[in-house]
Amino acid sequence: MAKIPINIATGSLQKDEIIVGIDLGTTNSLIAVIHPDSKKPVALKEHNGISLVPSVIHFDESGNVLVGEDAKPYLQTDAANTIFSAKRLMGKTYKDVKEAGELAYKIIDDDDNKLVKVQVGNTFYSPVDLSSLILKELKKQAEHILKTPVNKAVITVPAYFNDAQRQATRDAGKLAGLDVLRIINEPTAASLAYGFGTTGNSKQGSDNGQTIAVYDLGGGTFDISILNIANGIFEVLSTHGNTLLGGDDFDTAIVNYWMTENKFEGDEIKHRQALRLIAEEAKKHLSANEIFEKEYKGYKLNLSHAAFNELIKPIADKTIVACKHALKDAGLNKQDIDEVVMVGGSTRVPLIKQMVRDFFGKQLNDSVHPDEVVALGAAIQADILAGNTTGLLLLDITPLSLGLETMGGLMDVLLPRNSKIPTKASRQYTTYKDGQSAMKIAVYQGERDMVKDNRRLAEFNLTGIPGMPAGLPKVEISFLINADGILVVNAKELRSGIEQSVEVKPQYGLTDEEVEKMLLDSMQHAKEDMDIRALTEAKTEAEQLLSTTEKFIQKNFSSISKDELTATSHAMQALQLALDMDDKNLVQAKTQELNEISKPYAERIMDEAIQKSMQGSKIGPA
Ligand code: ADP
Ligand code: MG
């Protein structure tokens, strides 16, 4: 593969077009850019002087959407229609989020292994939809401040995000009308903001580069990442943390303290809600002062620095334990860490700084605004991609995404565009029909959601899959691009070991202009593409449910009551109708209804079957 000039690599269609850096956070999000005059990264601020956009979305009855500061008050007054922490749901299944605890809004729970959706009124939103609303708001604000269209971005994600979560973030960007040039790790961005890894600030004469610990304590999440930076390449050596620990827990601890210190009259829940806001105020105040005092409905609230430290010590201790784990996983000692970088609003708390400093035995890098540092680093990465920074490595990358056709003609991306080569990715698939003995593997290149709109590179059949019920065979498909840019696609059924592969040259016959056109098309069709994808996925799920329900009823006819049968048959008809109407929300609603109707008897019949099999294996008294 030829070296790809950077403008094609970034899909840049226009010279001098601005590329923004975005920190899409759990609690707060923001945008940064490189200032054209100072050449330094700056966070964009609205008139109020605040760069942070709360990651909160409110939906009102007539379908209006509010995002950010304006949506925040509704967390208290209209919790069911107000979404926060959508980032926690990105790329997750119901099973994943069940352990994540209570959320005030409604999460649709039909099948444990399906991706989560959130129901607000009669509409279903995927976490991608929700994140895209936040990104749209950021884009709008940035365009307002910069007075120029904003179409390209680098977006950050936690180092522990998996492929599905990264892809979901990319999709959210695309849906918001942003060409996501690269997804980078938050700790990598923070390191860039401190100048680590760029030419100016790397350790001289050391082949092993620099080892950096990035401590990130936000509103509701904590993570510690250990990075190695050598020759401009950032490698995550280990990452640890707790996705349910953050500054919000400090607020809760303060509320609990005040509740025990005072005898409040009346509704406890109401008091707690009001006190939460004052608790956050107190916490912030104590980051710079010794004592906090405030009147609340005739009660005197106070909190000293010492008392606050005592309250949060157990939480801070947990983060230090995670630091120990991260070091151990990286196979390093504290002494091996060259730099400690502090990220996230909650690292302003003096006790946190002191404990991290004591643990690593080092001065901290905390001079860059902890709320902004990730976005600033993303802006620096954006500038590098725009080709404005010299002296950095130009790597061979894939100019377009590579993927496979899945049910309903959808494109499933295995290697996102801009992947460095050589590279490798694999994913497991299964059969759709009982006894299916062959699987068509069709390889495509492009950014559109339906394969028909992309470029077909190769197709082959994996044959000889032994007869098994649908969903049982495990077919692992791997994409490998070697250093010469040749793509090798391999398919292997893991239970039987049968295997087949094909080789293609993805680059072959594509001019730079064609690559650019394909990128542009994908941006222009993002919304309709995503709608079709959502509809196709909902329909595939519904069709599968209809067929398994039908089979289940045939097999267990005698164990299902007449009422249950009637209700099921009605729900199946309604679902079929929804399918015929091609209405995504209706299909999802009716799928859920059918699930709810069939779940009780399906569980009952399964229980009976288990009971029976247990009886059969009982051993009698000797
Ligand atoms: P996230 O990365 O999860 O989106 P942030 O990095 O924006 O979160 O951190 C938000 C948290 O930082 C909130 O809990 C907020 O109360 C806390 N915070 C902001 N400013 C201060 C301060 N001055 N002192 C202590 N905590 C603060
Ligand atoms: Mg953050």
XYZ file of C-alpha atoms and ligand atoms in Angstrom:
650
model
C 0.000 0.000 0.000
C 1.321 3.373 -0.893
C 1.851 5.979 1.777
C -1.387 7.886 1.985
C -1.030 11.642 1.936
C -2.413 13.111 5.114
C -5.263 15.011 3.511
C -6.691 11.791 2.135
C -6.008 9.999 5.373
C -8.138 12.518 7.186
C -10.644 12.639 4.371
C -10.071 16.359 4.244
C -11.978 17.744 1.306
C -10.998 21.304 1.754
C -7.778 22.910 2.859
C -7.760 24.934 6.075
C -10.986 23.396 7.256
C -11.189 23.411 11.016
C -10.936 20.127 12.929
C -12.175 20.239 16.495
C -11.307 18.109 19.517
C -14.230 16.814 21.561
C -14.297 15.408 25.080
C -17.600 13.516 25.155
C -17.822 13.036 28.911
C -20.179 11.161 31.201
C -20.986 14.284 33.208
C -19.724 17.130 31.026
C -18.648 17.495 27.402
C -16.733 20.217 25.613
C -15.000 21.272 22.397
C -11.517 22.675 21.914
C -9.600 23.976 18.888
C -6.133 25.225 18.125
C -6.264 29.007 18.221
C -5.309 30.313 14.766
C -3.088 33.074 16.174
C -1.511 31.678 19.314
C -1.379 28.113 17.875
C -2.292 26.951 21.375
C -5.297 24.758 22.168
C -8.266 26.582 23.689
C -11.622 25.358 24.970
C -14.581 27.060 23.321
C -16.683 29.111 25.713
C -20.183 30.505 25.310
C -20.931 34.048 26.518
C -21.290 32.850 30.095
C -17.609 31.972 30.006
C -18.267 28.300 30.647
C -16.772 25.689 28.363
C -18.498 22.689 29.908
C -21.736 21.422 28.407
C -23.487 19.117 30.882
C -24.097 15.734 29.193
C -27.819 15.968 29.946
C -30.753 15.729 27.521
C -34.364 16.645 28.202
C -37.298 15.628 25.980
C -40.569 17.489 26.415
C -44.034 16.242 25.469
C -44.114 17.873 22.068
C -40.811 16.335 21.107
C -38.562 19.322 21.785
C -35.060 18.461 22.851
C -32.914 20.478 25.243
C -29.258 19.660 25.751
C -26.710 20.889 28.281
C -27.170 23.619 30.880
C -30.818 24.175 29.876
C -31.619 20.489 30.352
C -29.974 20.154 33.753
C -32.798 21.531 35.957
C -35.109 18.811 34.583
C -33.013 16.148 36.318
C -34.914 17.261 39.419
C -38.291 18.234 37.993
C -38.841 15.724 35.165
C -36.475 12.829 35.781
C -38.305 10.289 33.584
C -37.761 12.409 30.475
C -34.259 13.561 31.281
C -31.270 11.493 30.279
C -27.875 11.730 31.928
C -24.785 9.519 31.777
C -25.744 8.163 28.330
C -22.048 7.432 27.848
C -22.332 4.592 30.347
C -24.701 2.821 27.935
C -22.581 3.130 24.787
C -22.119 -0.214 23.060
C -23.671 -2.056 26.003
C -26.181 -4.892 26.235
C -28.936 -5.117 28.837
C -26.888 -7.662 30.698
C -24.002 -5.194 30.913
C -26.110 -2.374 32.337
C -28.097 -4.438 34.812
C -25.189 -4.335 37.228
C -24.759 -0.595 36.634
C -27.515 0.182 39.145
C -30.555 2.436 39.103
C -31.212 5.029 36.448
C -34.244 7.269 36.691
C -35.175 6.861 33.027
C -36.560 3.713 31.472
C -34.213 1.197 29.929
C -35.898 -1.302 27.666
C -35.207 -4.793 28.793
C -36.279 -7.422 26.292
C -33.295 -9.593 25.620
C -30.191 -9.665 27.804
C -27.828 -9.875 24.872
C -29.240 -7.076 22.725
C -27.912 -3.533 22.713
C -29.642 -1.188 25.151
C -32.323 1.272 24.185
C -33.877 3.987 26.289
C -37.597 4.700 26.158
C -38.839 8.262 26.492
C -42.582 8.585 25.881
C -43.285 6.463 22.833
C -39.861 6.764 21.277
C -36.903 4.461 21.628
C -33.433 5.964 21.672
C -30.182 4.111 21.333
C -27.194 5.432 23.281
C -25.797 6.424 19.864
C -28.858 8.616 19.228
C -28.464 10.206 22.662
C -24.756 10.878 22.353
C -25.333 12.322 18.908
C -27.738 14.863 20.425
C -24.976 16.020 22.756
C -22.494 16.161 19.885
C -24.992 18.115 17.776
C -25.320 20.680 20.548
C -21.528 20.965 20.825
C -21.231 21.347 17.049
C -23.915 24.032 17.062
C -22.229 25.959 19.864
C -18.834 25.670 18.185
C -20.235 26.949 14.885
C -21.847 29.813 16.733
C -18.619 30.772 18.472
C -16.264 30.170 15.528
C -18.674 31.532 12.905
C -17.704 28.729 10.524
C -19.099 25.272 9.752
C -17.651 22.498 11.895
C -17.652 19.118 10.160
C -14.600 17.252 11.357
C -13.648 16.078 14.782
C -11.419 13.966 16.949
C -13.438 12.453 19.806
C -12.016 10.989 22.987
C -13.117 7.807 24.784
C -11.924 6.087 27.970
C -8.944 3.785 27.445
C -11.054 0.824 28.571
C -13.697 1.310 25.840
C -13.942 -1.808 23.655
C -14.454 -1.966 19.889
C -18.242 -1.802 20.132
C -18.115 1.252 22.373
C -15.643 3.001 20.097
C -17.733 2.192 17.041
C -20.830 3.509 18.820
C -18.990 6.759 19.524
C -17.978 7.033 15.858
C -21.580 6.441 14.817
C -22.811 9.121 17.203
C -20.408 11.581 15.620
C -21.512 10.658 12.145
C -25.159 11.010 13.105
C -24.415 14.479 14.439
C -22.965 15.387 11.044
C -19.354 15.072 12.094
C -16.665 13.227 10.199
C -14.870 11.502 13.062
C -11.276 11.433 11.910
C -10.082 9.552 14.900
C -11.169 8.193 18.229
C -8.398 8.632 20.772
C -8.017 7.577 24.385
C -8.733 10.211 27.029
C -5.427 9.604 28.871
C -3.564 9.914 25.559
C -5.261 13.253 24.914
C -4.432 14.470 28.416
C -0.777 13.526 27.915
C -0.708 15.388 24.614
C -2.085 18.474 26.337
C 0.939 18.411 28.660
C 3.202 18.094 25.639
C 4.227 14.513 26.310
C 4.831 12.457 23.201
C 5.303 15.447 20.944
C 8.822 16.400 19.952
C 9.289 19.238 22.399
C 8.870 17.305 25.575
C 10.091 13.748 25.183
C 12.829 12.386 27.345
C 16.109 12.770 25.535
C 18.161 9.745 24.638
C 15.790 7.186 26.046
C 14.712 4.364 23.732
C 12.033 3.221 26.120
C 10.318 6.561 25.949
C 8.293 7.899 28.846
C 5.934 6.161 31.229
C 2.968 8.231 32.271
C 0.217 7.636 34.822
C -3.029 9.443 34.052
C -5.368 9.767 37.048
C -8.881 10.758 35.941
C -11.590 11.419 38.539
C -14.767 12.836 36.989
C -18.367 13.104 38.162
C -19.347 9.468 38.164
C -16.324 7.537 36.957
C -12.748 7.006 37.940
C -9.923 5.557 35.894
C -6.185 5.288 36.050
C -4.191 4.486 32.922
C -0.524 3.744 32.552
C 0.846 4.779 29.162
C 4.118 4.347 27.427
C 5.061 6.932 24.842
C 7.902 6.174 22.469
C 8.556 7.693 19.046
C 5.223 9.435 18.981
C 3.296 6.220 19.591
C 1.111 5.963 22.658
C 0.567 2.534 24.098
C -1.835 1.814 26.956
C 0.040 -0.568 29.252
C -2.822 -0.992 31.683
C -6.017 0.625 32.810
C -8.036 0.249 35.988
C -10.843 2.029 37.687
C -14.400 2.092 38.804
C -17.190 3.222 36.513
C -19.393 3.951 39.518
C -17.114 6.170 41.548
C -16.564 9.896 41.282
C -17.297 13.387 42.522
C -21.017 12.569 42.780
C -20.102 10.240 45.648
C -18.481 13.150 47.471
C -21.780 15.038 47.155
C -23.712 12.056 48.501
C -21.351 11.731 51.465
C -21.880 15.412 52.328
C -25.680 15.053 52.080
C -25.611 12.046 54.384
C -23.474 13.984 56.849
C -25.878 16.938 56.954
C -28.858 14.623 57.266
C -27.381 13.122 60.438
C -26.166 16.479 61.803
C -29.584 18.155 61.512
C -33.130 17.128 62.382
C -34.950 18.241 59.222
C -38.741 18.385 59.379
C -40.822 17.027 56.483
C -40.110 15.026 53.320
C -36.649 13.476 53.472
C -36.392 12.907 49.696
C -37.122 16.594 49.017
C -34.463 17.657 51.498
C -31.924 15.303 49.975
C -32.573 16.669 46.482
C -32.106 20.248 47.616
C -29.078 19.417 49.744
C -27.324 17.703 46.815
C -26.935 20.969 44.980
C -25.649 22.713 48.112
C -23.297 19.792 48.750
C -21.683 20.233 45.324
C -21.355 23.938 46.039
C -19.739 23.164 49.399
C -17.330 20.688 47.824
C -16.187 23.179 45.220
C -15.888 25.906 47.836
C -13.692 23.684 49.997
C -11.293 23.095 47.114
C -10.094 26.627 47.793
C -11.356 27.496 51.304
C -11.244 26.132 54.843
C -14.889 26.291 55.846
C -18.307 26.252 54.201
C -21.416 27.736 55.787
C -24.919 28.261 54.434
C -28.479 28.773 55.620
C -31.002 26.290 54.298
C -34.688 26.775 55.262
C -33.674 28.137 58.645
C -31.141 25.351 59.282
C -27.481 26.162 59.487
C -25.366 23.934 57.281
C -21.648 23.852 57.739
C -18.724 21.744 56.703
C -15.089 22.153 57.601
C -12.254 21.077 55.372
C -11.212 18.469 57.925
C -14.713 16.996 58.151
C -14.971 16.873 54.359
C -11.630 15.085 54.088
C -12.790 12.514 56.586
C -15.989 11.935 54.585
C -14.227 11.338 51.303
C -11.166 9.481 52.565
C -12.714 6.005 51.994
C -13.541 6.965 48.381
C -10.061 8.360 47.783
C -8.548 5.189 49.239
C -10.364 3.117 46.627
C -8.759 5.110 43.830
C -5.303 4.504 45.281
C -6.000 0.759 45.386
C -6.848 0.968 41.669
C -3.527 2.752 41.036
C -1.732 -0.162 42.687
C -3.592 -2.638 40.485
C -2.796 -0.653 37.356
C 0.915 -0.596 38.180
C 0.880 -4.322 38.866
C -0.894 -5.074 35.572
C 1.653 -2.983 33.702
C 4.439 -4.872 35.462
C 5.832 -1.635 36.863
C 6.777 -0.043 40.182
C 5.916 3.482 41.307
C 9.522 4.482 40.597
C 9.059 3.600 36.919
C 6.489 6.343 36.437
C 8.015 9.440 34.871
C 4.993 11.722 34.983
C 1.630 11.787 36.763
C -1.152 13.654 34.944
C -4.298 14.807 36.765
C -7.601 14.861 34.814
C -11.246 15.513 35.712
C -13.097 18.112 37.777
C -12.789 16.124 40.993
C -8.986 16.211 40.980
C -9.311 19.807 42.202
C -10.020 18.403 45.658
C -6.851 19.011 47.716
C -7.012 15.680 49.565
C -7.062 13.841 46.229
C -4.004 15.710 45.006
C -2.166 15.064 48.223
C -2.919 11.351 48.255
C -1.934 10.842 44.609
C 1.256 12.861 45.124
C 2.126 10.836 48.222
C 1.390 7.541 46.506
C 3.542 8.145 43.435
C 6.100 10.195 45.375
C 6.125 12.818 42.614
C 5.006 16.318 41.797
C 1.809 16.223 39.766
C 1.055 17.648 36.351
C -2.006 19.670 37.282
C -1.358 23.054 35.732
C -3.740 22.537 32.799
C -7.422 23.053 33.604
C -8.572 19.541 34.697
C -12.025 19.939 33.092
C -10.530 20.947 29.773
C -7.322 18.969 29.519
C -8.819 16.056 27.544
C -10.521 18.289 24.989
C -7.359 20.375 24.618
C -5.386 17.213 23.861
C -7.999 16.149 21.320
C -7.558 19.518 19.605
C -3.809 18.911 19.433
C -4.419 15.497 17.847
C -6.803 17.155 15.387
C -4.101 19.637 14.456
C -1.634 16.812 13.872
C -4.160 15.115 11.573
C -4.686 18.349 9.712
C -0.993 18.205 8.907
C -0.189 21.414 10.770
C 2.317 19.878 13.123
C 5.570 18.774 11.633
C 8.044 16.287 12.952
C 5.445 13.665 13.737
C 5.278 10.209 12.365
C 3.181 9.572 9.303
C 1.813 6.097 9.530
C 0.267 3.881 6.899
C -3.423 3.737 7.523
C -6.554 2.334 5.929
C -8.365 5.146 4.106
C -11.783 3.458 4.225
C -13.472 1.082 6.646
C -13.461 -2.644 5.933
C -16.289 -4.909 6.991
C -18.741 -7.683 6.302
C -22.337 -7.993 5.206
C -24.652 -9.115 8.013
C -28.410 -9.848 8.162
C -30.563 -7.444 6.210
C -27.681 -6.204 4.058
C -26.007 -4.232 6.856
C -22.337 -3.324 6.886
C -20.535 -4.578 9.992
C -17.194 -2.778 10.244
C -14.239 -4.824 11.514
C -11.476 -2.375 10.689
C -12.550 1.276 10.935
C -10.942 3.665 8.508
C -7.716 5.268 9.680
C -6.599 2.015 11.340
C -2.825 1.824 11.371
C -1.385 -1.010 9.341
C -0.345 -3.753 9.791
C -3.450 -4.520 11.792
C -5.801 -7.327 12.725
C -9.363 -7.634 13.960
C -11.751 -10.510 14.477
C -15.322 -11.020 15.543
C -17.624 -14.002 16.044
C -20.781 -14.585 14.059
C -23.390 -17.293 14.052
C -26.053 -18.821 11.840
C -29.551 -17.469 11.376
C -31.378 -20.673 10.387
C -31.493 -24.125 11.983
C -29.219 -26.591 10.214
C -27.605 -23.866 8.111
C -24.555 -25.535 6.569
C -23.007 -22.636 4.664
C -22.351 -18.997 5.372
C -21.774 -16.316 2.780
C -18.845 -14.085 3.693
C -19.045 -10.865 1.698
C -16.304 -8.304 2.290
C -16.987 -4.620 1.710
C -15.149 -1.332 1.895
C -16.751 2.019 2.654
C -18.480 4.179 5.196
C -22.151 3.609 4.419
C -24.394 1.511 6.657
C -25.885 -0.645 3.915
C -23.442 -2.800 1.960
C -25.227 -2.007 -1.289
C -23.849 1.535 -1.006
C -20.288 0.362 -0.402
C -17.678 -1.290 -2.575
C -17.620 -5.087 -2.696
C -14.111 -6.485 -2.436
C -14.649 -10.223 -2.239
C -17.142 -12.917 -1.485
C -16.791 -16.566 -0.557
C -18.779 -19.311 1.097
C -17.784 -21.074 4.265
C -19.288 -24.495 3.607
C -19.522 -27.738 5.542
C -20.791 -26.247 8.812
C -22.188 -29.278 10.701
C -25.980 -29.158 11.223
C -26.755 -27.266 14.415
C -29.649 -25.157 15.696
C -29.513 -21.480 14.670
C -27.203 -19.454 16.861
C -25.050 -22.369 17.966
C -22.206 -22.440 15.417
C -19.410 -20.038 16.259
C -17.829 -18.618 13.146
C -14.844 -16.436 13.809
C -14.027 -14.057 11.004
C -10.725 -12.272 11.073
C -9.355 -9.443 8.945
C -5.628 -9.112 8.699
C -3.878 -6.369 6.772
C -0.197 -7.068 6.446
C 2.523 -4.460 6.021
C 2.066 -4.611 2.229
C -1.554 -3.630 2.542
C -2.946 -7.010 1.518
C -6.148 -7.918 3.322
C -6.554 -11.567 4.281
C -10.041 -12.565 5.376
C -10.328 -15.829 7.222
C -13.467 -17.621 8.431
C -13.366 -20.529 10.861
C -16.181 -22.453 12.509
C -14.748 -22.971 15.975
C -16.744 -26.054 17.003
C -15.859 -28.120 13.932
C -12.625 -26.418 12.918
C -13.564 -25.968 9.235
C -11.897 -22.946 7.764
C -11.588 -20.892 4.565
C -9.876 -17.683 3.544
C -9.440 -15.150 0.770
C -6.905 -12.461 -0.098
C -7.697 -9.022 -1.524
C -6.019 -5.732 -2.246
C -8.394 -3.130 -0.786
C -6.512 -0.264 -2.424
C -6.687 -1.653 -5.909
C -8.363 0.568 -8.461
C -9.407 3.346 -6.119
C -8.256 6.861 -6.853
C -7.912 9.533 -4.187
C -10.958 11.295 -5.613
C -13.021 8.140 -5.292
C -12.008 7.749 -1.673
C -13.009 11.343 -1.025
C -16.322 10.884 -2.755
C -17.118 7.806 -0.684
C -16.396 9.742 2.499
C -18.523 12.662 1.418
C -21.422 10.369 0.512
C -21.339 8.763 3.923
C -21.585 12.146 5.604
C -24.463 13.261 3.426
C -26.412 10.073 3.999
C -25.579 9.584 7.687
C -29.077 10.194 8.994
C -30.928 8.019 6.478
C -28.241 5.316 6.794
C -28.633 5.158 10.546
C -32.408 5.094 10.258
C -32.238 2.169 7.859
C -29.761 0.388 10.101
C -31.965 0.857 13.164
C -35.013 -0.344 11.242
C -33.181 -3.344 9.781
C -31.854 -4.356 13.174
C -35.275 -3.998 14.783
C -36.853 -6.048 11.994
C -34.255 -8.808 12.165
C -34.777 -9.050 15.911
C -38.567 -9.117 15.472
C -38.459 -11.771 12.764
C -36.264 -13.945 14.917
C -38.621 -13.547 17.866
C -41.642 -14.445 15.723
C -39.968 -17.588 14.489
C -38.705 -18.767 17.898
C -42.080 -18.030 19.495
C -43.844 -20.057 16.836
C -41.471 -22.980 17.311
C -41.750 -22.776 21.073
C -45.542 -22.861 20.951
C -45.631 -25.827 18.590
C -43.360 -27.767 20.895
C -45.046 -26.842 24.172
C -48.615 -26.428 23.018
C -50.124 -28.497 25.842
C -48.363 -26.524 28.590
C -49.684 -23.115 27.521
C -53.110 -21.891 28.612
C -55.784 -20.793 26.178
C -55.548 -17.192 27.365
C -51.819 -17.193 26.907
C -52.190 -18.588 23.407
C -54.762 -15.960 22.449
C -52.678 -13.136 23.860
C -49.584 -14.445 22.080
C -51.367 -14.793 18.789
C -52.645 -11.205 19.023
C -49.203 -9.902 19.893
C -47.676 -11.842 16.992
C -50.216 -10.415 14.567
C -49.557 -6.912 15.862
C -45.831 -7.410 15.446
C -46.281 -8.754 11.922
C -48.356 -5.692 11.096
C -45.668 -3.397 12.490
C -43.111 -5.226 10.345
C -45.219 -4.688 7.252
C -45.457 -1.000 8.091
C -41.659 -0.605 8.356
C -42.061 1.505 11.498
C -39.015 1.107 13.749
C -40.540 2.397 16.986
C -43.670 0.333 16.455
C -41.635 -2.798 15.697
C -39.634 -2.277 18.882
C -42.741 -1.627 20.978
C -44.515 -4.709 19.615
C -41.404 -6.856 20.018
C -41.303 -5.829 23.639
C -45.005 -6.593 24.097
C -44.628 -10.066 22.627
C -41.634 -10.670 24.863
C -43.580 -9.605 27.923
C -46.473 -11.905 27.058
C -44.378 -14.967 26.319
C -41.794 -14.545 29.074
C -43.940 -15.853 32.000
C -44.929 -19.115 30.309
C -41.565 -19.617 28.672
C -39.946 -19.365 32.101
C -42.573 -21.625 33.650
C -42.049 -24.310 31.009
C -38.271 -24.081 31.318
C -38.546 -24.428 35.110
C -40.752 -27.494 34.725
C -38.279 -29.020 32.307
C -35.446 -28.446 34.757
C -37.496 -29.907 37.598
C -38.177 -32.985 35.517
C -34.589 -33.526 34.549
C -33.551 -33.139 38.195
C -36.100 -35.773 39.202
C -34.722 -38.111 36.607
C -31.239 -37.930 37.985
C -32.150 -38.374 41.624
C -30.396 -41.171 43.413
C -32.570 -43.136 45.785
C -31.610 -44.187 49.299
C -29.317 -47.160 49.451
P -16.722 13.619 33.433
O -15.349 13.373 32.892
O -17.287 12.419 34.147
O -17.677 14.163 32.432
P -15.753 16.022 34.840
O -14.305 15.804 34.642
O -16.393 17.163 34.134
O -16.598 14.685 34.614
O -15.963 16.195 36.426
C -17.181 16.535 36.996
C -17.059 16.472 38.491
O -16.083 17.416 38.948
C -18.353 16.778 39.224
O -18.581 15.818 40.239
C -18.072 18.149 39.825
O -18.810 18.355 41.028
C -16.584 18.053 40.111
N -15.944 19.372 40.291
C -15.972 20.413 39.416
N -15.309 21.480 39.949
C -14.860 21.095 41.174
C -14.119 21.752 42.232
N -13.736 23.019 42.131
N -13.846 21.034 43.339
C -14.255 19.766 43.465
N -14.952 19.096 42.521
C -15.258 19.746 41.389
Mg -13.804 13.142 31.639
